[in-house]
Coordinates of C-alpha atoms in Angstrom, one line a residue:
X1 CA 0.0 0.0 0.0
X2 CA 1.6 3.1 -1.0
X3 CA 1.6 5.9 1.7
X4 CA -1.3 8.2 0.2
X5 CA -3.6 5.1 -0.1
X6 CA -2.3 4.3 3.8
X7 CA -3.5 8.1 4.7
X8 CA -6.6 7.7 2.6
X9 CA -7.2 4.7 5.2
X10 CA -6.7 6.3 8.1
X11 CA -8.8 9.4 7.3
X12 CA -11.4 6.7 6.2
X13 CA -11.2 5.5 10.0
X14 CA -11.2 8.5 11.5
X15 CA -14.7 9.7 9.7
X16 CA -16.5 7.3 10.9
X17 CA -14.9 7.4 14.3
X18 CA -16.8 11.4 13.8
X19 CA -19.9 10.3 12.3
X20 CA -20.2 7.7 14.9
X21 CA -19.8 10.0 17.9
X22 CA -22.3 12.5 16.3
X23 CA -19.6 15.0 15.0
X24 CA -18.9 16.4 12.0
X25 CA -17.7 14.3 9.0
X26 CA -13.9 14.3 7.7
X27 CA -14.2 13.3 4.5
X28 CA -17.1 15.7 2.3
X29 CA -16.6 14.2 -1.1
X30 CA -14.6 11.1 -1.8
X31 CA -13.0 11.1 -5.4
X32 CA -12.0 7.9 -5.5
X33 CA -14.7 5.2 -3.3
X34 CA -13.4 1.9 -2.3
X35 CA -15.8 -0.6 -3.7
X36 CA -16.0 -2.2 0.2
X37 CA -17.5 1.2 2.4
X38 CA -16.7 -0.8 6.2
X39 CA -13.8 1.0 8.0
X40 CA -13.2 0.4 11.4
X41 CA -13.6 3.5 13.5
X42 CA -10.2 5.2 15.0
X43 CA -10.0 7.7 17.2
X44 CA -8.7 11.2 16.9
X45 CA -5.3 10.2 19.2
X46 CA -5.4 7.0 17.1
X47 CA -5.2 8.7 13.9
X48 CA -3.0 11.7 15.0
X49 CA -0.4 8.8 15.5
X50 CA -1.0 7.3 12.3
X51 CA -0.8 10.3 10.5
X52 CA 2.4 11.2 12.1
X53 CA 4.4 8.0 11.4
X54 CA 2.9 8.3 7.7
X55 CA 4.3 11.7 7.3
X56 CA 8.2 10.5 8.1
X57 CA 7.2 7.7 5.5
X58 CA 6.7 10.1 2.2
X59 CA 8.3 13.2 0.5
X60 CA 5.2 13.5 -2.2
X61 CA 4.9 17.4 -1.4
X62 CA 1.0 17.3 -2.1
X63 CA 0.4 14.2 0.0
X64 CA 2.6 15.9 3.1
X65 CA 0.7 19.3 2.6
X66 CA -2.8 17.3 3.3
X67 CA -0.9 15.1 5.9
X68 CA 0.0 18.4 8.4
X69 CA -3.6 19.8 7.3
X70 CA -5.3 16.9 9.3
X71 CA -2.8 17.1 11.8
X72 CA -3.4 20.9 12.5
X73 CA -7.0 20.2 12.6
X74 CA -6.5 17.0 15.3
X75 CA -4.6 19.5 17.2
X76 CA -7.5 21.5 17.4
X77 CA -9.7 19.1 18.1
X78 CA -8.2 17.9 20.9
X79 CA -7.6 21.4 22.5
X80 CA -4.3 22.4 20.8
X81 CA -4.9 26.3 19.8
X82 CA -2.3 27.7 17.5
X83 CA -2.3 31.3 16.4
X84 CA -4.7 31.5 13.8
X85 CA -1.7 32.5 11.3
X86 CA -0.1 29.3 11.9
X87 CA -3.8 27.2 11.8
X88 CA -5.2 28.4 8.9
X89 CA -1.3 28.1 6.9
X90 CA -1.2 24.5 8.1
X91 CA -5.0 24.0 7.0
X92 CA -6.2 26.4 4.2
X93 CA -2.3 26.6 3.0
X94 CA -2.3 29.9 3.0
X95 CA -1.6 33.2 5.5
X96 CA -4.0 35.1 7.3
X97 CA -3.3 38.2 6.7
X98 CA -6.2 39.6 6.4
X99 CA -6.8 43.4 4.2
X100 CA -6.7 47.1 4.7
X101 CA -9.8 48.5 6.3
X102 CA -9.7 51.0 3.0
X103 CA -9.9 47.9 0.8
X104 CA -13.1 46.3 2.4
X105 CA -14.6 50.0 2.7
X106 CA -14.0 50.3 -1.6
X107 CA -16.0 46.6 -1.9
X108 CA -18.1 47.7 0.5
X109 CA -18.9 50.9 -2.1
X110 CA -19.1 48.8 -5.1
X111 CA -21.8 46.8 -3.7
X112 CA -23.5 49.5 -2.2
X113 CA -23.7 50.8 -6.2
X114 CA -25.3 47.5 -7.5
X115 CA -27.7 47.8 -4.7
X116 CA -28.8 51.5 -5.6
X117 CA -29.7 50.4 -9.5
X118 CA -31.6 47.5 -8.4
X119 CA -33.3 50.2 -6.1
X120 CA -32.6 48.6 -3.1
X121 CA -31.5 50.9 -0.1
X122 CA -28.4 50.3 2.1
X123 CA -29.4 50.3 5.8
X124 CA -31.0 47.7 8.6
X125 CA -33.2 46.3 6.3
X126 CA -31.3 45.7 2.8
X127 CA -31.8 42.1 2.6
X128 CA -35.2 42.0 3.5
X129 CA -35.8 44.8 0.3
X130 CA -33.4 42.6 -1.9
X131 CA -35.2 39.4 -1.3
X132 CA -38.4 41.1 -2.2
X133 CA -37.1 42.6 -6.1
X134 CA -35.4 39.1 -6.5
X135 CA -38.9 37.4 -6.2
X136 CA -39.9 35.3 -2.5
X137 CA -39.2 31.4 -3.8
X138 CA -41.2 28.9 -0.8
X139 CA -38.5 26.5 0.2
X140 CA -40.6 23.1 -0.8
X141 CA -40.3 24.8 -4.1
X142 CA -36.1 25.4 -4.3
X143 CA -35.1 22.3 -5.5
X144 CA -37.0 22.0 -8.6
X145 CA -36.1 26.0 -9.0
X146 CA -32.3 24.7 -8.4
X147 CA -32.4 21.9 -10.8
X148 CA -34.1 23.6 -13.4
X149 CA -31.3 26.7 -13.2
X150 CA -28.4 23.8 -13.5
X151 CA -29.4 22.8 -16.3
X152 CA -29.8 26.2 -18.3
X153 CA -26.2 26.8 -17.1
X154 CA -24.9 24.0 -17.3
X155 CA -23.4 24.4 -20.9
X156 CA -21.6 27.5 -20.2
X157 CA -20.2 26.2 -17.2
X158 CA -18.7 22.7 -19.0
X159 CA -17.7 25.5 -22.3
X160 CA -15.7 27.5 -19.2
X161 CA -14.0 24.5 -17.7
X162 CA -13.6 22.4 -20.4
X163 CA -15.6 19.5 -17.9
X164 CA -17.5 16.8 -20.2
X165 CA -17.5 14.4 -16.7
X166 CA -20.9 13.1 -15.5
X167 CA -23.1 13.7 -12.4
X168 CA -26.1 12.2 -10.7
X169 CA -27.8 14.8 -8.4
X170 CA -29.8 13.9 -5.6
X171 CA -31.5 17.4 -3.2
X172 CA -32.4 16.8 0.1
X173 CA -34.0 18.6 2.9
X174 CA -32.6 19.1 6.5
X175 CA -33.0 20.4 10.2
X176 CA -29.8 21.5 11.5
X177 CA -28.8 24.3 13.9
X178 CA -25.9 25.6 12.2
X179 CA -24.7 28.5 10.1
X180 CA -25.2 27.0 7.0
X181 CA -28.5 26.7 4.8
X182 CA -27.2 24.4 1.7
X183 CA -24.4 21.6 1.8
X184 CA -23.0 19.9 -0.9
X185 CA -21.1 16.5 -0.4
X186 CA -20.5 13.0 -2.5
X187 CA -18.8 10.5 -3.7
X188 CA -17.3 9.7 -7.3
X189 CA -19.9 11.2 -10.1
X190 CA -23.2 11.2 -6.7
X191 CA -23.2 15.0 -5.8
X192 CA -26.0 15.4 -2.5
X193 CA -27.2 18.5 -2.0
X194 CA -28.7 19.4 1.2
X195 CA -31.0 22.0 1.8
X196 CA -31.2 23.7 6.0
X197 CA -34.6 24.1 6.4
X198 CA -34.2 25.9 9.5
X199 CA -32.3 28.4 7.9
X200 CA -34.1 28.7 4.7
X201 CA -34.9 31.9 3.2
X202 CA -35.0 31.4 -0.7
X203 CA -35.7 33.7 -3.8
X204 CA -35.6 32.9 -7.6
X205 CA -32.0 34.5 -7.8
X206 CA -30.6 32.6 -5.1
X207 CA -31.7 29.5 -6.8
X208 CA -30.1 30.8 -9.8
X209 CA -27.0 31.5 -7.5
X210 CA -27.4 28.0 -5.7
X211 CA -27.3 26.5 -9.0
X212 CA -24.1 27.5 -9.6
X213 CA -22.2 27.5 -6.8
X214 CA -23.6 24.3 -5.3
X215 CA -24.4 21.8 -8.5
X216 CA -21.9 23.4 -11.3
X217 CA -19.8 24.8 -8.8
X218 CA -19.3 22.0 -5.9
X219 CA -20.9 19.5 -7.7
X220 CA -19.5 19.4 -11.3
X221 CA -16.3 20.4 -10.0
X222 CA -16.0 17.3 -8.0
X223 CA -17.3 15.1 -9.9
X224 CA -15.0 16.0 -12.9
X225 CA -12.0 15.1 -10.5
X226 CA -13.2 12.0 -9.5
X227 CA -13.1 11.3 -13.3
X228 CA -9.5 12.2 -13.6
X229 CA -8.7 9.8 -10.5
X230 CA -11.0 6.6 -11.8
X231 CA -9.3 7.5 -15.3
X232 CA -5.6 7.9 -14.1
X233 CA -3.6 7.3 -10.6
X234 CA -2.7 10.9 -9.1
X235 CA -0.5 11.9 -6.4
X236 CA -2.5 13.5 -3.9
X237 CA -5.2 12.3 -1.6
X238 CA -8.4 11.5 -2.7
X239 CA -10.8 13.1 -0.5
X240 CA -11.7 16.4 -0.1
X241 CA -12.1 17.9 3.4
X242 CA -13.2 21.8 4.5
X243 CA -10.0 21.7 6.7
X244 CA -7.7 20.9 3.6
X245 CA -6.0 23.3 1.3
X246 CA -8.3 23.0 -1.1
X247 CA -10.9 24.8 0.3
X248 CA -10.0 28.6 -1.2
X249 CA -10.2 27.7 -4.8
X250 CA -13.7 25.6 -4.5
X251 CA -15.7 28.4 -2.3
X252 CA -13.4 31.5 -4.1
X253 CA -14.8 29.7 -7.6
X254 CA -17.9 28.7 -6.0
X255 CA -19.3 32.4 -4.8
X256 CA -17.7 34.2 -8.0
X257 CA -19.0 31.8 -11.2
X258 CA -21.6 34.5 -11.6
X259 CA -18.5 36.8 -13.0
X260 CA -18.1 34.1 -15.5
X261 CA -20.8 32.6 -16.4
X262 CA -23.5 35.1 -15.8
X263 CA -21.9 38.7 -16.3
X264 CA -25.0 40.3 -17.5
X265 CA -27.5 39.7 -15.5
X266 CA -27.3 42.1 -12.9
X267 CA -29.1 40.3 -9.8
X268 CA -26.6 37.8 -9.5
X269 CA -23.6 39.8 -9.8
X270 CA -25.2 42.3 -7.0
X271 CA -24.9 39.3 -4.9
X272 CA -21.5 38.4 -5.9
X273 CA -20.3 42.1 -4.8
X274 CA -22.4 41.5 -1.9
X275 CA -21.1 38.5 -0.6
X276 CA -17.5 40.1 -1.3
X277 CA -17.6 42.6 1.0
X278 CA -19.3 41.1 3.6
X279 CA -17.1 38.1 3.7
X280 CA -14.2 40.6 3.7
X281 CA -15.9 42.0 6.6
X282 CA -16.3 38.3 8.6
X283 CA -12.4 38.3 8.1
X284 CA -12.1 41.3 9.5
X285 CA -13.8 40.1 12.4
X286 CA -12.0 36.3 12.2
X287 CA -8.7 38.4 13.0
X288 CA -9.8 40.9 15.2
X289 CA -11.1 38.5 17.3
X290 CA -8.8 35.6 17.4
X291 CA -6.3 39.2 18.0
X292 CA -8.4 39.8 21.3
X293 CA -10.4 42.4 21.0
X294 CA -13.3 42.5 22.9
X295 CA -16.3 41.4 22.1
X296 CA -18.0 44.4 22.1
X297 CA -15.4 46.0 19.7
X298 CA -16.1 43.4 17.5
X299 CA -19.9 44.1 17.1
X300 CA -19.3 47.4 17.0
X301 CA -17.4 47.0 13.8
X302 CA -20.0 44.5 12.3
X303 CA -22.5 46.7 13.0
X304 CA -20.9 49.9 11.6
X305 CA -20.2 47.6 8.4
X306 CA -22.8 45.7 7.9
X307 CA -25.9 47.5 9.4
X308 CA -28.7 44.6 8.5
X309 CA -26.5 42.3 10.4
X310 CA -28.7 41.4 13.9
X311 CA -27.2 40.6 17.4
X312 CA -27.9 36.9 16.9
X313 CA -25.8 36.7 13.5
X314 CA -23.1 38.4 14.9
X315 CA -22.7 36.7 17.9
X316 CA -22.9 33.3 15.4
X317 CA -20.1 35.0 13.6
X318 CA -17.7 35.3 16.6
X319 CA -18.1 32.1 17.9
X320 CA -17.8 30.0 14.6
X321 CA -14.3 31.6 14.0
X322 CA -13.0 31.3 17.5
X323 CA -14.4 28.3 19.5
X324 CA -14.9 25.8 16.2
X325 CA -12.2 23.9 15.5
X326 CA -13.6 23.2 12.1
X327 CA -15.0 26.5 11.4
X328 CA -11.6 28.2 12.9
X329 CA -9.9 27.1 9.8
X330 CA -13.0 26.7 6.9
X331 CA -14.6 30.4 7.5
X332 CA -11.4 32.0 6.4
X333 CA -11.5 30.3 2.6
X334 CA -14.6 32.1 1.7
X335 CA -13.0 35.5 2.2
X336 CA -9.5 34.4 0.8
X337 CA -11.5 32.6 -2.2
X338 CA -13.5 35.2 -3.2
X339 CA -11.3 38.1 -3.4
X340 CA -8.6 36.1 -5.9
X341 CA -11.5 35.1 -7.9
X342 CA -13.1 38.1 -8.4
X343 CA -10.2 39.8 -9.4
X344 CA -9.4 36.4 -11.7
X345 CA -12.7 37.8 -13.7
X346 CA -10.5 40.6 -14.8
X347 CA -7.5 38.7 -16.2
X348 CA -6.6 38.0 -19.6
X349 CA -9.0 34.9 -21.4
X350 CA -6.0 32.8 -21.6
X351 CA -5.1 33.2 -18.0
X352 CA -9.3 32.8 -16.8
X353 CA -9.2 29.3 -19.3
X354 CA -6.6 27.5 -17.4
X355 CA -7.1 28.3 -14.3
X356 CA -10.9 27.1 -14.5
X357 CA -9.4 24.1 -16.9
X358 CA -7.4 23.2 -14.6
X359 CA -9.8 23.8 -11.3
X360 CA -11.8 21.1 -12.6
X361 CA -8.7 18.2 -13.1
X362 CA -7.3 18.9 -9.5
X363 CA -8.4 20.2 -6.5
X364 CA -5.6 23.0 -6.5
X365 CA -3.9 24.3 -3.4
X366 CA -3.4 28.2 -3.0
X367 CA 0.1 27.9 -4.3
X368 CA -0.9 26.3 -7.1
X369 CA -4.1 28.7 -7.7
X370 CA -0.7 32.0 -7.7
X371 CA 1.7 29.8 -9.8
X372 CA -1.2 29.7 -12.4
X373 CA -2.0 33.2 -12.1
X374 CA 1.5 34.9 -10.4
X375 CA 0.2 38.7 -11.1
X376 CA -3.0 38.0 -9.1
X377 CA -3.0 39.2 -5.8
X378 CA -1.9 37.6 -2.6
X379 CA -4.2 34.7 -1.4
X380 CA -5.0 35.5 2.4
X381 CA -4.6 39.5 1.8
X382 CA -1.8 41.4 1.7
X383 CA -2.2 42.3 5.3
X384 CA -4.6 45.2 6.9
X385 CA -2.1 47.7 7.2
X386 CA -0.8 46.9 3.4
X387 CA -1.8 50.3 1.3
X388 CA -5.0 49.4 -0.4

């Protein structure tokens, strides 16, 4: 057994130990499935040591890179607490820097302009006025509005990344008190989507939006990888994990597809500017916390930034990116993502083609993302006190 398939095994082990115990899964899609699904359960110590003795046994850069990820995050797990530089270098692979107030201010200003000529009104109750232009959608009625948005993008999306790989597509419906309200997760060419009923709140452009950055995003993404590893043996490990460094290119691609496949239609790039600045913003917070600032420093900010933010949301906010172990590490791709990506929509076609060409043959690292694009800007920021 080589020493990737060896680590494959032991993170195998050590999801179900987690789903067992009620926790959150490991593993979120598996590219390559074992045709025989029973692994016996090991613990997080169990695996720590595994992992460890596995690492001395291998110099394949990509497999070592995913070995100290899990590592980092069984640290956490077990009560370790590294600065969150450290964690999320180890994890997301790359720094948390974080950007210059003036910068998140600018996105913040460029949203605020696609709201004004949709005629929506920044203030306490923005998002309550956007969801009512983009049209109220009842949540039993999502997935069919989902499914039917796939498929009229679908063709642009395989044009853009070159993807001919197949996909079944199952949607579900769940209960769950957590920050999210859609999930995507699979195995080989399966894609799942889940939808949070508890935090449901759906409209016909967030279906459109869901579309994409769930089933063509997520979804198709995935599943074209898995093709590459049934097709051809690869180097790196074969499961994909929200604590792994693969995270910043599949949300960054994820929240900013509407840049490249949808330019014109104005609703969904609103959101995309939208969802820019405010996950600029939860970075802000993500270091100003984990920096120890008070508390009530930190809502102040929020507030003063985002203004339709409530108390609950906030206080949601906070605690996801300090006391999660998981969400310590994953919150901070969304930001990092989605900043490299957006400004990826304004690089030369030949530069946008393979990057998203090769987005959907590997699941690329940030390194890999800048080596593909070196005059993008830096992955992580380039630090809040950088000039913006």
């Amino acid at each position: 057994m080589s020493t990737r398939d060896a680590v494959e095994a032991a993170l195998r082990a050590w999801n179900q130990h987690e789903l067992d115990r009620g926790a959150p899964a490991v593993i979120d899609f598996d590219f390559h499935p074992p045709t025989t699904r029973h692994h016996d359960p090991a613990d997080r110590l169990t695996t720590f040591r595994r992992l460890t003795q596995l690492r001395e046994d291998t110099t394949e850069p990509a497999v070592l890179q995913r070995i100290n990820a899990d590592l980092a995050y069984l640290r956490a797990l077990m009560g370790e607490r590294a600065t969150l530089d450290d964690y999320i270098r180890a994890t997301q692979g790359c720094p948390a820097n974080g950007w210059p107030p003036d910068y998140i201010t600018t996105r913040g200003e460029i949203a605020r302009e696609c709201l004004d000529r949709l005629g929506v009104a920044w203030g306490t109750n923005t998002m309550a006025d956007l969801a009512a232009i983009e049209g109220p959608l009842d949540a039993t009625d999502a997935p069919d509005a989902i499914r039917d948005a796939a498929t009229e993008y679908e063709p642009a999306v395989r044009a853009a990344t070159g993807s001919h790989a197949p996909y079944d597509l199952s949607i579900e419906t769940a209960d769950v008190d957590a920050y999210w309200a859609y999930w995507l997760d699979g195995a080989g060419d399966r894609v799942r989507l889940r939808l949070n009923l508890r935090n449901a709140s759906y409209t016909k452009v967030q279906a459109r939006q869901f579309a994409l950055h769930e089933v063509l995003g997520h979804g198709l993404q995935s599943a074209s990888i898995a093709a590459r590893c049934a097709a051809e043996d690869v180097s790196w490990v074969r499961l994909l994990s929200v604590h792994g460094p693969q995270q910043v290119l599949l949300e960054g691609w994820a929240q900013a597809m509407p840049l490249f496949i949808t330019p014109d239609d104005e609703n969904l790039i609103t959101r995309v500017r939208l969802d820019h600045y405010t996950h600029l913003v939860r970075a802000e917070l993500h270091l100003a916390l984990n920096e120890g600032t008070p508390i009530e420093d930190c809502a102040k900010l929020a507030h003063s930034r985002v203004p339709w933010w409530h108390d609950n949301h906030i206080a949601d906010i906070l605690a996801d990116r300090s006391t999660n172990p998981q969400l310590r590490s994953y919150m901070w791709a969304y930001a990092a993502g989605i900043d490299w990506f957006t400004h990826l929509a304004t690089a030369p076609a030949t530069t946008i083609q393979t990057v998203l060409h090769n987005a959907y043959r590997s699941p690329l690292t940030p390194n890999e993302l800048q080596q593909l694009w070196p005059h993008g800007p830096d992955i992580g920021g380039p630090g809040a006190h950088a000039t913006a």
